Amino acid sequence: MNRVSFVMINGIDYLISHRILDYVYLVDIDNPNNFLIRKVKKVGNSEFLEVVKDSEYSEALDLFKEKING
């Protein structure tokens, strides 16, 4: 059985839809068109860091596409 996990960011509840390597893919449970990609890293109280570099964001998207397409 898969475990469902949620995280709140800026007052919005996100479902953790996937985790691939150091990236998590989050979907707003109230608005599925709102999604985030975060990097897993423990810094202070924060566990997920925003992906700000274009190259890193592209890498995260490519990893997700590979996962979805099999």
mmCIF file of C-alpha atoms in Angstrom:
data_model
loop_
_atom_site.group_PDB
_atom_site.id
_atom_site.type_symbol
_atom_site.label_atom_id
_atom_site.label_comp_id
_atom_site.label_asym_id
_atom_site.label_seq_id
_atom_site.Cartn_x
_atom_site.Cartn_y
_atom_site.Cartn_z
ATOM 1 C CA MET A 1 0.000 0.000 0.000
ATOM 2 C CA ASN A 2 1.282 3.466 -0.903
ATOM 3 C CA ARG A 3 1.404 6.132 1.772
ATOM 4 C CA VAL A 4 -0.089 9.520 0.888
ATOM 5 C CA SER A 5 1.896 12.513 2.116
ATOM 6 C CA PHE A 6 1.008 16.183 2.242
ATOM 7 C CA VAL A 7 2.981 19.332 2.956
ATOM 8 C CA MET A 8 1.795 22.896 3.556
ATOM 9 C CA ILE A 9 3.671 25.701 1.777
ATOM 10 C CA ASN A 10 2.526 29.307 2.092
ATOM 11 C CA GLY A 11 -0.836 28.183 3.484
ATOM 12 C CA ILE A 12 -1.552 25.780 0.603
ATOM 13 C CA ASP A 13 -1.814 22.015 1.105
ATOM 14 C CA TYR A 14 0.164 20.079 -1.495
ATOM 15 C CA LEU A 15 0.086 16.363 -2.206
ATOM 16 C CA ILE A 16 3.534 14.859 -2.730
ATOM 17 C CA SER A 17 2.807 13.103 -6.015
ATOM 18 C CA HIS A 18 6.314 11.789 -6.755
ATOM 19 C CA ARG A 19 9.814 11.753 -5.396
ATOM 20 C CA ILE A 20 12.629 11.187 -7.864
ATOM 21 C CA LEU A 21 16.216 11.394 -6.647
ATOM 22 C CA ASP A 22 16.441 14.686 -4.705
ATOM 23 C CA TYR A 23 13.262 16.208 -6.173
ATOM 24 C CA VAL A 24 9.674 16.161 -4.948
ATOM 25 C CA TYR A 25 6.737 16.965 -7.189
ATOM 26 C CA LEU A 26 3.876 18.664 -5.369
ATOM 27 C CA VAL A 27 0.276 19.196 -6.502
ATOM 28 C CA ASP A 28 -2.160 21.637 -4.862
ATOM 29 C CA ILE A 29 -5.034 19.453 -3.641
ATOM 30 C CA ASP A 30 -7.563 22.233 -4.295
ATOM 31 C CA ASN A 31 -6.158 23.272 -7.691
ATOM 32 C CA PRO A 32 -4.399 20.497 -9.649
ATOM 33 C CA ASN A 33 -3.142 23.080 -12.172
ATOM 34 C CA ASN A 34 -0.947 24.513 -9.407
ATOM 35 C CA PHE A 35 2.157 22.386 -8.962
ATOM 36 C CA LEU A 36 5.631 22.857 -7.535
ATOM 37 C CA ILE A 37 8.967 21.131 -7.874
ATOM 38 C CA ARG A 38 11.177 21.270 -4.798
ATOM 39 C CA LYS A 39 14.567 19.859 -3.894
ATOM 40 C CA VAL A 40 14.786 17.732 -0.772
ATOM 41 C CA LYS A 41 17.289 19.230 1.612
ATOM 42 C CA LYS A 42 17.057 19.872 5.328
ATOM 43 C CA VAL A 43 17.901 23.516 6.072
ATOM 44 C CA GLY A 44 16.735 24.783 9.448
ATOM 45 C CA ASN A 45 13.023 24.014 9.711
ATOM 46 C CA SER A 46 12.591 23.698 5.958
ATOM 47 C CA GLU A 47 12.846 20.314 4.287
ATOM 48 C CA PHE A 48 12.130 21.408 0.705
ATOM 49 C CA LEU A 49 14.046 24.103 -1.140
ATOM 50 C CA GLU A 50 12.764 25.989 -4.153
ATOM 51 C CA VAL A 51 14.375 25.025 -7.454
ATOM 52 C CA VAL A 52 15.601 28.336 -8.858
ATOM 53 C CA LYS A 53 18.203 27.454 -11.488
ATOM 54 C CA ASP A 54 16.760 26.888 -14.963
ATOM 55 C CA SER A 55 19.134 23.971 -15.572
ATOM 56 C CA GLU A 56 18.053 22.258 -12.353
ATOM 57 C CA TYR A 57 14.370 22.836 -13.130
ATOM 58 C CA SER A 58 14.875 21.338 -16.608
ATOM 59 C CA GLU A 59 16.644 18.334 -15.081
ATOM 60 C CA ALA A 60 13.751 17.812 -12.663
ATOM 61 C CA LEU A 61 11.216 18.002 -15.502
ATOM 62 C CA ASP A 62 13.232 15.546 -17.617
ATOM 63 C CA LEU A 63 13.380 13.083 -14.711
ATOM 64 C CA PHE A 64 9.616 13.370 -14.277
ATOM 65 C CA LYS A 65 8.979 12.814 -17.998
ATOM 66 C CA GLU A 66 11.184 9.699 -17.941
ATOM 67 C CA LYS A 67 9.307 8.364 -14.900
ATOM 68 C CA ILE A 68 5.881 8.963 -16.473
ATOM 69 C CA ASN A 69 6.798 7.621 -19.913
ATOM 70 C CA GLY A 70 8.443 4.535 -18.439
#
